Coordinates of C-alpha atoms in Angstrom, one line a residue:
X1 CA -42.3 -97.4 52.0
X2 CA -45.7 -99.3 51.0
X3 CA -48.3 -96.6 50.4
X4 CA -50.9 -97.2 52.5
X5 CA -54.5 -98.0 51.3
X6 CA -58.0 -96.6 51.8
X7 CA -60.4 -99.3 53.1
X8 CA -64.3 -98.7 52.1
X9 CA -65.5 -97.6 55.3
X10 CA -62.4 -94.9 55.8
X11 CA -63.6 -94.1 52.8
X12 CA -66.8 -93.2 53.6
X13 CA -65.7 -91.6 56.1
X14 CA -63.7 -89.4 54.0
X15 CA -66.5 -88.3 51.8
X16 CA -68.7 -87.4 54.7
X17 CA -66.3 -85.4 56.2
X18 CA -66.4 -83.1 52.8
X19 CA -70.1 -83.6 52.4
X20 CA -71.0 -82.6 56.2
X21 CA -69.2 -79.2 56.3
X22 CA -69.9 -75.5 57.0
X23 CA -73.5 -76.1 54.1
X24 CA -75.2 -77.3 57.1
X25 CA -74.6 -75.0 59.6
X26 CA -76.0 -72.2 57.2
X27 CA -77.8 -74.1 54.0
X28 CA -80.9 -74.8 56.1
X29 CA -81.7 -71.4 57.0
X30 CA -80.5 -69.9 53.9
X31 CA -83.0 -72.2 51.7
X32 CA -85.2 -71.6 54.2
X33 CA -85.5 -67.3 53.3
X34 CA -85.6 -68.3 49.6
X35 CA -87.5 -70.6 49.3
X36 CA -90.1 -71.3 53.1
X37 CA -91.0 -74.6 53.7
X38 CA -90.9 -75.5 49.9
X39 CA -87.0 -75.5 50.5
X40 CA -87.3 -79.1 51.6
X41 CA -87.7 -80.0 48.4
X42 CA -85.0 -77.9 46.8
X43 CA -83.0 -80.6 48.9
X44 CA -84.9 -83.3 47.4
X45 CA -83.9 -82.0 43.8
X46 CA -80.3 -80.8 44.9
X47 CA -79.6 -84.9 46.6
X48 CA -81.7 -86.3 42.7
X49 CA -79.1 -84.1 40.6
X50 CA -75.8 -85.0 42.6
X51 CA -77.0 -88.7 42.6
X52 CA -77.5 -88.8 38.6
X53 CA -74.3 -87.1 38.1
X54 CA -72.4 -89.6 40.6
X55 CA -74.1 -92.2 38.1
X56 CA -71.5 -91.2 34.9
X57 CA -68.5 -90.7 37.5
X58 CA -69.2 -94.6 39.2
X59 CA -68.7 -95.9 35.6
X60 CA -65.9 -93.6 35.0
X61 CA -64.0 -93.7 38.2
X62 CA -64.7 -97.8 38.1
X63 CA -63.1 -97.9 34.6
X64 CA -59.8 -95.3 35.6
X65 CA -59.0 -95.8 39.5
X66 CA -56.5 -93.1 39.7
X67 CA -56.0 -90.2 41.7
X68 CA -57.6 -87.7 40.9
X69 CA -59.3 -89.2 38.3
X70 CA -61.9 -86.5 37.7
X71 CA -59.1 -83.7 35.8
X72 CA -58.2 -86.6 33.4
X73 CA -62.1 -88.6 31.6
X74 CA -63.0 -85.6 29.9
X75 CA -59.1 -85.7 27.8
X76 CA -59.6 -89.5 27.5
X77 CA -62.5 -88.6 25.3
X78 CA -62.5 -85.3 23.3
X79 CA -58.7 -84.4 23.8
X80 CA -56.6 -82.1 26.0
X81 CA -58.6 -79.0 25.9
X82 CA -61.3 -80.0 27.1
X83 CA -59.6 -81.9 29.7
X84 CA -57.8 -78.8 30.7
X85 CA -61.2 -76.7 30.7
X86 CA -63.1 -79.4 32.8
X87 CA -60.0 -80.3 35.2
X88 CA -59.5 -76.1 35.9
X89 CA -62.9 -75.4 37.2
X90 CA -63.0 -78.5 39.3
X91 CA -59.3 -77.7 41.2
X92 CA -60.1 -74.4 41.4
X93 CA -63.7 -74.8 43.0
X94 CA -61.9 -77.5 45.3
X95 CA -59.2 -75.1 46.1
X96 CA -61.8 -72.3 47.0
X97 CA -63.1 -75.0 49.3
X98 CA -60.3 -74.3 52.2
X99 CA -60.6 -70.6 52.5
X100 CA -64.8 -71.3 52.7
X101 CA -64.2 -73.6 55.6
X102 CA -61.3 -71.7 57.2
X103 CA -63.6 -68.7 56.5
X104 CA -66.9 -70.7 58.3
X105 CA -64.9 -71.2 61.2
X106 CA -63.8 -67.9 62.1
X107 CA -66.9 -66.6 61.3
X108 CA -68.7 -68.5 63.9
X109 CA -65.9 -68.3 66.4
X110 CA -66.7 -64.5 66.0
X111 CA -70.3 -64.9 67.2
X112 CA -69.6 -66.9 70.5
X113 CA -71.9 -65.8 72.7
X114 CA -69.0 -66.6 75.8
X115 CA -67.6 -63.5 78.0
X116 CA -64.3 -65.2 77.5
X117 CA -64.5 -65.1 73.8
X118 CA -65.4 -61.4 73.5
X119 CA -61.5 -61.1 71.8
X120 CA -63.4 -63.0 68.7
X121 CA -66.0 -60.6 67.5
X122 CA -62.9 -58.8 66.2
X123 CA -62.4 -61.1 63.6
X124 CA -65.7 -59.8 61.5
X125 CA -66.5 -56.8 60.5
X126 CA -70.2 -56.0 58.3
X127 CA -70.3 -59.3 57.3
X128 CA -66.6 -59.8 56.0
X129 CA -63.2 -61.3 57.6
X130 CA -61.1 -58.7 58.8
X131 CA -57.6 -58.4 58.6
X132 CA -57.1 -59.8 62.6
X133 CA -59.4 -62.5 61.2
X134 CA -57.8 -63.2 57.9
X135 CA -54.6 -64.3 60.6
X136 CA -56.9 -66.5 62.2
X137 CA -57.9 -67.6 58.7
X138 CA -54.3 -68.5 57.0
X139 CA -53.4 -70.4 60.1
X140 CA -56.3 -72.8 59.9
X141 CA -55.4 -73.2 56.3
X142 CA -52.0 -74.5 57.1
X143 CA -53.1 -76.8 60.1
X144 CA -55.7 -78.2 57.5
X145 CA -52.6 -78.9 54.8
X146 CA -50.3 -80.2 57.7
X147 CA -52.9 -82.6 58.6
X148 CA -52.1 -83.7 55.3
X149 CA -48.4 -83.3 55.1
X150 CA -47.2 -86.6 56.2
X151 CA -49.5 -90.1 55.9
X152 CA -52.8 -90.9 54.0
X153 CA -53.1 -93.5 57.9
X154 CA -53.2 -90.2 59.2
X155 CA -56.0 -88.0 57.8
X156 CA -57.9 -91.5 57.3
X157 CA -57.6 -91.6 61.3
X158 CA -58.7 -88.0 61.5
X159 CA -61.6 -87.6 59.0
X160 CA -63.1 -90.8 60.6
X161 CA -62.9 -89.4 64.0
X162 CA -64.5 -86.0 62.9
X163 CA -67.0 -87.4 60.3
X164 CA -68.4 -89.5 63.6
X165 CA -68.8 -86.8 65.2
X166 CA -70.3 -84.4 62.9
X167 CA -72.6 -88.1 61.8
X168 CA -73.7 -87.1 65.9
X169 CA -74.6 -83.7 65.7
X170 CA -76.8 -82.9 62.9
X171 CA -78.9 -86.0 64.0
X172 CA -78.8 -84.7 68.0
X173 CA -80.0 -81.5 66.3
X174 CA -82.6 -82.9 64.4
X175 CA -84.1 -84.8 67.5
X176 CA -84.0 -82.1 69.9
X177 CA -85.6 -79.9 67.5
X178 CA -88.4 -81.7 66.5
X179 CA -89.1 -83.1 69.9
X180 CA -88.7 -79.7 72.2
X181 CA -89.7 -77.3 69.0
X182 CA -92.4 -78.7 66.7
X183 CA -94.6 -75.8 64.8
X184 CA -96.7 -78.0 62.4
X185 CA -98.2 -74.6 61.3
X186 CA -95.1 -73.5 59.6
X187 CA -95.2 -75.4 57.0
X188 CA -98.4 -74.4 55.8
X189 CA -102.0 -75.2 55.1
X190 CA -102.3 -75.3 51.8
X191 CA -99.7 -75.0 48.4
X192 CA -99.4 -71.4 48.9
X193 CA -98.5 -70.9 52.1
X194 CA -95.8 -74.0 51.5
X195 CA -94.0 -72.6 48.9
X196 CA -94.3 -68.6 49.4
X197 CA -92.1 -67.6 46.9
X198 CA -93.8 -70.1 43.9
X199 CA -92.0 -73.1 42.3
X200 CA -89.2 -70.3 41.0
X201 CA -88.1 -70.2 44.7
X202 CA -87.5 -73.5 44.8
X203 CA -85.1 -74.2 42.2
X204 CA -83.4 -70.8 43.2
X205 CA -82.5 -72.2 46.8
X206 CA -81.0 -75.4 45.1
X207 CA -78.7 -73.2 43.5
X208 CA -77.7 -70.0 46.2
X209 CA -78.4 -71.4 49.1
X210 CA -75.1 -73.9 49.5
X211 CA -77.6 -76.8 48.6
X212 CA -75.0 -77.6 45.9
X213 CA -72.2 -76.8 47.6
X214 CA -73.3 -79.2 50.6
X215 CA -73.5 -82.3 47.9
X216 CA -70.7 -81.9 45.5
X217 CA -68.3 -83.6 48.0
X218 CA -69.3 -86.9 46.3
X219 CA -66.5 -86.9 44.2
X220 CA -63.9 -87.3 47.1
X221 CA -64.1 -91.2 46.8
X222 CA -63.4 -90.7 42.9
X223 CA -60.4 -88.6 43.3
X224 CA -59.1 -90.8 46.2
X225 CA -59.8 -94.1 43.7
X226 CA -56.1 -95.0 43.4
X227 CA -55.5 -95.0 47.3
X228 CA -58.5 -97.1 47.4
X229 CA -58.7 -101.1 48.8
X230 CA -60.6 -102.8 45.8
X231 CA -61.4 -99.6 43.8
X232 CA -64.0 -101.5 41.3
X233 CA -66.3 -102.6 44.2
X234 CA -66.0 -99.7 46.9
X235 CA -65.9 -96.7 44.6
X236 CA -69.6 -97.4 43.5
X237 CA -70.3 -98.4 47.2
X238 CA -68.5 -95.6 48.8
X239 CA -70.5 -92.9 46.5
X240 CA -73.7 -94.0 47.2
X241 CA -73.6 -94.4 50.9
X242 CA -71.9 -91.0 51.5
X243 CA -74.5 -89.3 49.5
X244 CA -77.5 -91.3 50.9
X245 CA -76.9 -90.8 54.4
X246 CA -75.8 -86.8 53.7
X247 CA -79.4 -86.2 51.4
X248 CA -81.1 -87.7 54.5
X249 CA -79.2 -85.6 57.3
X250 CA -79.8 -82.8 55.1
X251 CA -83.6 -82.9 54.6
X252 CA -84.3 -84.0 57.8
X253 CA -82.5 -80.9 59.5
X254 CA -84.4 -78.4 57.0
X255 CA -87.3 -80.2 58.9
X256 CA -86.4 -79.8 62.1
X257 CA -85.0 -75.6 60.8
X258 CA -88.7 -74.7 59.3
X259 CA -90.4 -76.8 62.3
X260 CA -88.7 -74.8 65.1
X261 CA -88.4 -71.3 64.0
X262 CA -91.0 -69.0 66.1
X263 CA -94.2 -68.7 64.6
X264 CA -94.7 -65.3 66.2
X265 CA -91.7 -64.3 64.1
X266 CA -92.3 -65.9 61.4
X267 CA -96.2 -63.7 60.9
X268 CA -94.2 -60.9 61.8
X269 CA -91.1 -61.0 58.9
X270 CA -92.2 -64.1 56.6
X271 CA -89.4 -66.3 55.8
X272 CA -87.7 -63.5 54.0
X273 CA -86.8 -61.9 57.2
X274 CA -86.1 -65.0 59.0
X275 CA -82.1 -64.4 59.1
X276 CA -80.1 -66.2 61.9
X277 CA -76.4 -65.4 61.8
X278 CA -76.0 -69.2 63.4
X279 CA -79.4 -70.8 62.3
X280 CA -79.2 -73.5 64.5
X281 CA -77.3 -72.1 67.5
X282 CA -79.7 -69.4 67.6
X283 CA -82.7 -71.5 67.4
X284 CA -81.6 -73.6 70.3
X285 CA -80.9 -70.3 72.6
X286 CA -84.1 -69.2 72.1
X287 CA -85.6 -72.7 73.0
X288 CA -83.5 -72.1 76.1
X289 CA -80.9 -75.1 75.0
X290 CA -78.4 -74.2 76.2
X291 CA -76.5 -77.0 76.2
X292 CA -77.3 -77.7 72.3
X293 CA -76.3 -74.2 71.4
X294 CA -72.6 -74.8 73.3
X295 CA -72.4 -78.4 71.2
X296 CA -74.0 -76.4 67.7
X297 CA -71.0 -73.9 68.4
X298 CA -68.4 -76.5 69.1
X299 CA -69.5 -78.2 65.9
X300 CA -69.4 -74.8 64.1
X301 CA -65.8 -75.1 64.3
X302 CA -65.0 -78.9 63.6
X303 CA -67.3 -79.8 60.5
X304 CA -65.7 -77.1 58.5
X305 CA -62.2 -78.1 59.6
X306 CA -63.2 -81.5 59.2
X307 CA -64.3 -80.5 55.8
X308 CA -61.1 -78.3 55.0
X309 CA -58.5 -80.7 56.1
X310 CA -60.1 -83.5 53.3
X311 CA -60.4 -81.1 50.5
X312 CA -56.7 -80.3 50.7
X313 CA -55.8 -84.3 50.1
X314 CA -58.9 -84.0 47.6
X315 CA -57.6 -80.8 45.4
X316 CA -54.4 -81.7 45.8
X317 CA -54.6 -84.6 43.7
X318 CA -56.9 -83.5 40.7
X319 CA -53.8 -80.8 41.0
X320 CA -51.1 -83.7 40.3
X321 CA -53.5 -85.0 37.5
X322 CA -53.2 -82.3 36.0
X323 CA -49.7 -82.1 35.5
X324 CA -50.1 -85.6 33.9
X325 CA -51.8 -84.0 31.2
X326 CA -49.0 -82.1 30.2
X327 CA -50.4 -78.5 30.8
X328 CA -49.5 -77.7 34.6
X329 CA -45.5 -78.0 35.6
X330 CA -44.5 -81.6 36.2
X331 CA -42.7 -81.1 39.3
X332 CA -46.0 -79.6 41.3
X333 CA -47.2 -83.2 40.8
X334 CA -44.2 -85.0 42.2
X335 CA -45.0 -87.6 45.2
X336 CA -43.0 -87.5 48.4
X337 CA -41.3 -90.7 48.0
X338 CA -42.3 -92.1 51.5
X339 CA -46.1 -91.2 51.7
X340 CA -46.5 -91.6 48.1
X341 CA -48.2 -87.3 48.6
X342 CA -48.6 -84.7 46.3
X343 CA -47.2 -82.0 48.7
X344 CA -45.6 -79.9 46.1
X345 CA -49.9 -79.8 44.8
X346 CA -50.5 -79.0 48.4
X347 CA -48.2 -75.8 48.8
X348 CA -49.7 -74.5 45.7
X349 CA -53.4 -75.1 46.8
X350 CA -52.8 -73.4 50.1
X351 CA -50.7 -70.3 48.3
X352 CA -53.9 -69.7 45.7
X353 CA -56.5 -70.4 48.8
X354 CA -54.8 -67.5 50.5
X355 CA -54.8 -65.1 47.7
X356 CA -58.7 -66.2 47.0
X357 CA -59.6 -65.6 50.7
X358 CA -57.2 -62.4 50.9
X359 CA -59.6 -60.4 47.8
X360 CA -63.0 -62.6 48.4
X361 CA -64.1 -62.6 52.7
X362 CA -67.5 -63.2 52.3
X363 CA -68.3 -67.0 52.8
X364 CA -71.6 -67.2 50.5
X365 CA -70.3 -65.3 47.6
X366 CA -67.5 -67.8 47.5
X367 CA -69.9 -70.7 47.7
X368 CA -72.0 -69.7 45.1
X369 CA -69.4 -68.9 41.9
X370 CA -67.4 -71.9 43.2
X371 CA -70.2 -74.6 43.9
X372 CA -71.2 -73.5 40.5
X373 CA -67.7 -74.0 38.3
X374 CA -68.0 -77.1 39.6
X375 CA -70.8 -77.9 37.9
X376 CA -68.7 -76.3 34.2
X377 CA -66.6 -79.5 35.0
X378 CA -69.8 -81.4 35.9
X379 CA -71.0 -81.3 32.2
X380 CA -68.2 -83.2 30.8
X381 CA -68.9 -86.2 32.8
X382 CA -72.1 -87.3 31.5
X383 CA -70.5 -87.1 27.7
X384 CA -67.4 -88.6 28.6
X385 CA -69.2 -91.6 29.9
X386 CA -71.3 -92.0 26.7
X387 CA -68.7 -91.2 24.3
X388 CA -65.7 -93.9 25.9
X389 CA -68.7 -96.3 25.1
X390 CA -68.4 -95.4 21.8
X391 CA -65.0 -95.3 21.0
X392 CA -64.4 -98.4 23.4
X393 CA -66.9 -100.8 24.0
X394 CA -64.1 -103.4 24.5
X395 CA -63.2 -101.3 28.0
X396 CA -63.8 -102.9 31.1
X397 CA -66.5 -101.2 32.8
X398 CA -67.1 -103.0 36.2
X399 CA -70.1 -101.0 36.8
X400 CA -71.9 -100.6 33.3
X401 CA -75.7 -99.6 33.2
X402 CA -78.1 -99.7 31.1
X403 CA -79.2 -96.7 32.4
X404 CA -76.4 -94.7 31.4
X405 CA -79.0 -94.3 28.3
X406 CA -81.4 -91.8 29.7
X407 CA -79.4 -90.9 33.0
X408 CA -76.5 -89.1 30.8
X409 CA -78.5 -86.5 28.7
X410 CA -80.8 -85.9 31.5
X411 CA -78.0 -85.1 34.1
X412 CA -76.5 -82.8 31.4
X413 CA -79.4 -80.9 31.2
X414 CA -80.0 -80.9 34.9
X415 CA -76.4 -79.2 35.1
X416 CA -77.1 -76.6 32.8
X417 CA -80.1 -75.7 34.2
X418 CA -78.2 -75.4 37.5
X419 CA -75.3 -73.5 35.9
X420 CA -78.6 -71.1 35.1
X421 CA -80.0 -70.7 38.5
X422 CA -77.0 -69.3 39.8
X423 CA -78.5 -65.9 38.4
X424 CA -76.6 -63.6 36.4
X425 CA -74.0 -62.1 36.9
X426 CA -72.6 -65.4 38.8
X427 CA -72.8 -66.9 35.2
X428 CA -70.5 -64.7 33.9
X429 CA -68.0 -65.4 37.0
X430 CA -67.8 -68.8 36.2
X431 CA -66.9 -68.4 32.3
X432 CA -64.3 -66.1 33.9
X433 CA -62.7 -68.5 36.2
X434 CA -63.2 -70.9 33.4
X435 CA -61.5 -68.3 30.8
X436 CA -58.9 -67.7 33.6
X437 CA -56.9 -71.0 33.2
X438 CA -56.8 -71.0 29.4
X439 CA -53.5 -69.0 29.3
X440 CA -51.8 -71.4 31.2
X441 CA -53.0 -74.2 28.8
X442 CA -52.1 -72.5 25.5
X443 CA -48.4 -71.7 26.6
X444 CA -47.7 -75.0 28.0
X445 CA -49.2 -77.0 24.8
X446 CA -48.4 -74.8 22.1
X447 CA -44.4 -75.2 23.8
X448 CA -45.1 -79.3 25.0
X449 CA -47.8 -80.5 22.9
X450 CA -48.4 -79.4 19.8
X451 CA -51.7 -81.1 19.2
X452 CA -53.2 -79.8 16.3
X453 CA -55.7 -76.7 17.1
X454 CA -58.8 -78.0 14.6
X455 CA -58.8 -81.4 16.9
X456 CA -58.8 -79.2 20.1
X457 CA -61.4 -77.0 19.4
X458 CA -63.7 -80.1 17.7
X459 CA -63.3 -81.8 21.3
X460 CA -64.0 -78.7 23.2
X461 CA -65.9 -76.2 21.2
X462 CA -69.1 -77.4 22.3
X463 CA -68.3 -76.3 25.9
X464 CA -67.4 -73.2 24.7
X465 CA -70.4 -72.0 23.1
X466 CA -73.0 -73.7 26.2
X467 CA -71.1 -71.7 28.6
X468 CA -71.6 -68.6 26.1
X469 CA -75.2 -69.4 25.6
X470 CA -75.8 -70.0 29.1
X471 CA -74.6 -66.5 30.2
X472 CA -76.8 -65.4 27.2
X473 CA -80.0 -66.6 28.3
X474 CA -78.9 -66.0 32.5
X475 CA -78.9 -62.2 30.7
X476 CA -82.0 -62.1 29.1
X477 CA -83.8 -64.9 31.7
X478 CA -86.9 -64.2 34.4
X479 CA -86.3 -61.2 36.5
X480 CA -86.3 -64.2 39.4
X481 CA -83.0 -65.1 38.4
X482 CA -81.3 -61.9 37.8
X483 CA -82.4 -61.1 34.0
X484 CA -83.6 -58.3 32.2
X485 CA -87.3 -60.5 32.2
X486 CA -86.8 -61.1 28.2
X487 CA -87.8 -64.8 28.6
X488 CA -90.1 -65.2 31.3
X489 CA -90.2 -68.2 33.8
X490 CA -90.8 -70.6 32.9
X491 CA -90.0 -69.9 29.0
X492 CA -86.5 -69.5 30.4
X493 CA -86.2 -73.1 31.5
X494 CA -87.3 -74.6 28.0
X495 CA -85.1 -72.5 26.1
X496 CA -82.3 -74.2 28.6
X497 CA -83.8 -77.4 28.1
X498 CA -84.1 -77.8 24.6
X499 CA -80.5 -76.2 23.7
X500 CA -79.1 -78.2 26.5
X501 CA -80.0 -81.4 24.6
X502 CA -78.8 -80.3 21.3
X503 CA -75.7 -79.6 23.3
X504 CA -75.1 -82.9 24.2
X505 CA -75.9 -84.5 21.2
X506 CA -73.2 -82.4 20.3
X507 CA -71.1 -83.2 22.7
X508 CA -71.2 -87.2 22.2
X509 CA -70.3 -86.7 18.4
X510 CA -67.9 -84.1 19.2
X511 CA -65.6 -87.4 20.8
X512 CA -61.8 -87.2 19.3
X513 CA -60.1 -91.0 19.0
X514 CA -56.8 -89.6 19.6
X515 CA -53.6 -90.5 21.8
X516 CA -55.1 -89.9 25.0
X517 CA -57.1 -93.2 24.8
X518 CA -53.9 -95.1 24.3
X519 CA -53.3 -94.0 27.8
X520 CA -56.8 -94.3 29.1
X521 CA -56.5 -97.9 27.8
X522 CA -53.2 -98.8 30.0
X523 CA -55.0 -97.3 32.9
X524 CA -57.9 -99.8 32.3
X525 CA -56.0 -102.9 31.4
X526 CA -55.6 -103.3 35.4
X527 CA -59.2 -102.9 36.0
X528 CA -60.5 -106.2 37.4
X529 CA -63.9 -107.2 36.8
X530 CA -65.5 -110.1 39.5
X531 CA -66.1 -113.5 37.9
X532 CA -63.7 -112.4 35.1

């Protein structure tokens, strides 16, 4: 059977679907404690990152239209190691995706506010799933990996349907809030009263308060790019629209959330105590909106599982990439012949999303180690994009940017810095999940591969010792952000900003010409470029 192909707008529709998922049902009044009304900008800064980091994934998913493309530029440019390093922390913060939405759901099914629904306040317990819950929990999981089981026409048809309607509700939420529940005093009368909790709290939120977590979806589009109608044109197209519309939906309903929280409250606990267990739910109870709070709750339910059911096709594909690269088992990257799906990729994912969810049942915990190893993954990209320029200029880059110049090392440092804000110990957590994988990658390619060691670690050593360094100065950092207060703020973020850029100056001349650009190159020779 013809596979089936992903048209621009389905594609869109498939990145908001990941990018409007359980982060706005809590981001808003999560930045909102951590930072006040200041937190509107931590979106600002969270929407600038993602965007400058889509930047070195456009060129690179334009150049390589594959699926799940993302586990395989880093090898193109500085070997397998690195590709293995870079391609574990992004499946496995895309695999910890499904239990956070299955997880999201239950949890606010447990706060319906319905006689009816009194059996679901069983399914929390002190702020974690419990074991009724955790039922509740693994069934989601499977519907969301069913959804998938069969036919790409099929989730297309079913993430376009939900993305509309979660498009509907944010922005019926932002209206009604604004319009019924505008306090102009709460965002302040001067600087202080608008950022509370100093400039520190800002870049703190961008970090722990899911502000990440609620962007990183871009790279759906890239890891769908071989499913894609006309991968050159819509890839770039597909990014940029998915995030544009998301950073404004996101910004305007941290509006609408510091605008319509009571100001009687608000002088009584500061925005510290301001702590809604369904943000926007419960703002629109006590506005006496009824009927927003039953659509809110509703809504509570499908973005999540909207959210879930596109990050199994998404994770199950950088999965199957992986096994291309000769360090995961071939057969968990065979295709059903038929559908032309990784479903062998997609029992595994849901196995390893049950034993994450069984030991970890607290939603934000989850979000923040995972949204972060994303970003250990993250830090290849910029590099990867520089360094294929220099090792092949002749490439065919159909999107190729002039601004790839300034926009690469400042994205890399923008990543570590983010890496940083996660607050120690979370820095730690990630080199472990990082450090987790490399097991797996040693057997299979000292049995498979036997690529020389000393090219390895030249292509990946540089990672390595950030991620080392990182953790270092997360230990010693501002008090802020978990330290011992060694290296006060904002020291802390100099000393991150100047190693950063001797880490990617590193990085680029840390590029290995090896085999893995003979295959790079047979991916590219089918790249069409318009008026070629």
């Amino acid at each position: 059977m013809r596979q089936q192909k992903i048209s621009l707008f389905s594609g869109v529709m498939l990145a908001l679907s990941s990018l409007i998922g359980s982060g706005w049902l809590f981001g808003s009044g999560a930045a909102a404690r951590v930072a006040g009304p200041a937190a509107i900008i931590s979106w600002i800064i969270g929407a600038a990152i993602m965007i400058l980091i889509a930047f070195n994934y456009v060129e690179l998913g334009t150049m390589f239209p594959e699926s799940g493309g993302m586990s395989r530029f880093a090898q193109y440019s500085h070997g397998p190691l690195l590709g293995f390093i870079a391609a574990w922390a992004n499946w496995v913060s895309l695999v910890t995706l499904l239990p956070i939405e299955a997880v999201a759901c239950v949890q606010y099914m447990s706060t319906w506010p319905w006689a009816w629904a009194n059996w679901t306040k069983h399914f929390m317990a002190n702020g974690a799933i419990t074991t009724a819950g955790l039922m509740v929990v693994f069934l989601i999981m499977i519907v969301f990996t069913l959804i998938n089981f069969w036919s790409v026409k099929l989730l297309t048809h079913f993430t376009s349907l939900v993305a509309v309607f979660k498009l509907l509700i944010p922005s019926l939420t932002i209206l009604t809030l604004i319009i019924t529940g505008f306090h102009a005093g709460n965002f302040g009368h001067n600087t202080t009263t608008f950022m509370p909790y100093g400039t520190r709290g800002i870049f703190e939120a961008v970090a722990v308060s899911g502000i990440i977590l609620s962007y990183d979806a871009f790279q759906t589009v890239i890891n769908m790019a071989g499913e894609m109608v006309n991968p050159q044109k819509n890839i770039f197209k597909g990014v940029w629209i998915s995030l544009t519309i998301t950073a404004v939906i996101y910004i305007l309903l941290q509006v609408a959330f510091v605008s319509a929280v009571d100001p009687a409250s608000l002088a009584k606990y500061g925005w510290h105590g301001i702590n809604y267990a369904s943000p926007f739910a419960d703002l629109a109870i006590l506005l006496g909106l009824h009927w927003l709070s039953l659509l809110l709750y509703l809504d509570a339910f499908v973005s999540p599982f909207g959210t879930g059911v596109t990050f199994v096709a998404t994770s199950a594909r950088t999965l199957a990439a992986m096994t291309r690269n000769g360090n995961v088992p071939a057969w968990v990257g065979r295709m059903n012949r038929r559908y032309m799906i990784p479903r062998f990729a997609m029992v595994a994912d849901l196995s390893l999303a049950m034993v994450l969810v069984y030991f970890f049942r607290d939603w934000s915990k989850l979000a923040t180690v995972v949204s972060i190893s994303t970003f250990v993954a993250y830090a290849t990209g910029p590099v990867t994009a520089v360094a294929l320029r220099k090792l092949r200029p002749d490439f065919k880059r159909p999107f190729n940017s002039k601004h790839l110049a300034w926009v690469a090392p400042l994205s890399f440092v923008l990543t570590d810095l983010v890496i940083y804000w996660a607050m120690w110990p979370t820095t730690v957590e990630v080199i472990g999940i990082v450090l987790l994988g490399l097991p797996i990658y040693f057997y299979y390619d000292l049995r498979y591969n036997h690529v020389p060691m000393r090219r390895q670690l030249k292509g990946a050593g540089w990672l390595l010792v950030n991620l080392i360094f990182i953790s270092g100065v997360s230990y010693l950092g501002s008090a802020g952000f978990g330290g011992k207060d060694v290296l006060k703020y904002p020291y802390d973020f100099i000393v991150i900003i100047i190693a950063a850029i001797f880490f990617y100056l590193w990085a680029v001349n840390s590029r290995v010409n090896g085999p893995d650009l003979e295959v790079a190159a047979q991916v590219n020779q089918d790249v069409k470029i318009e008026n070629e």
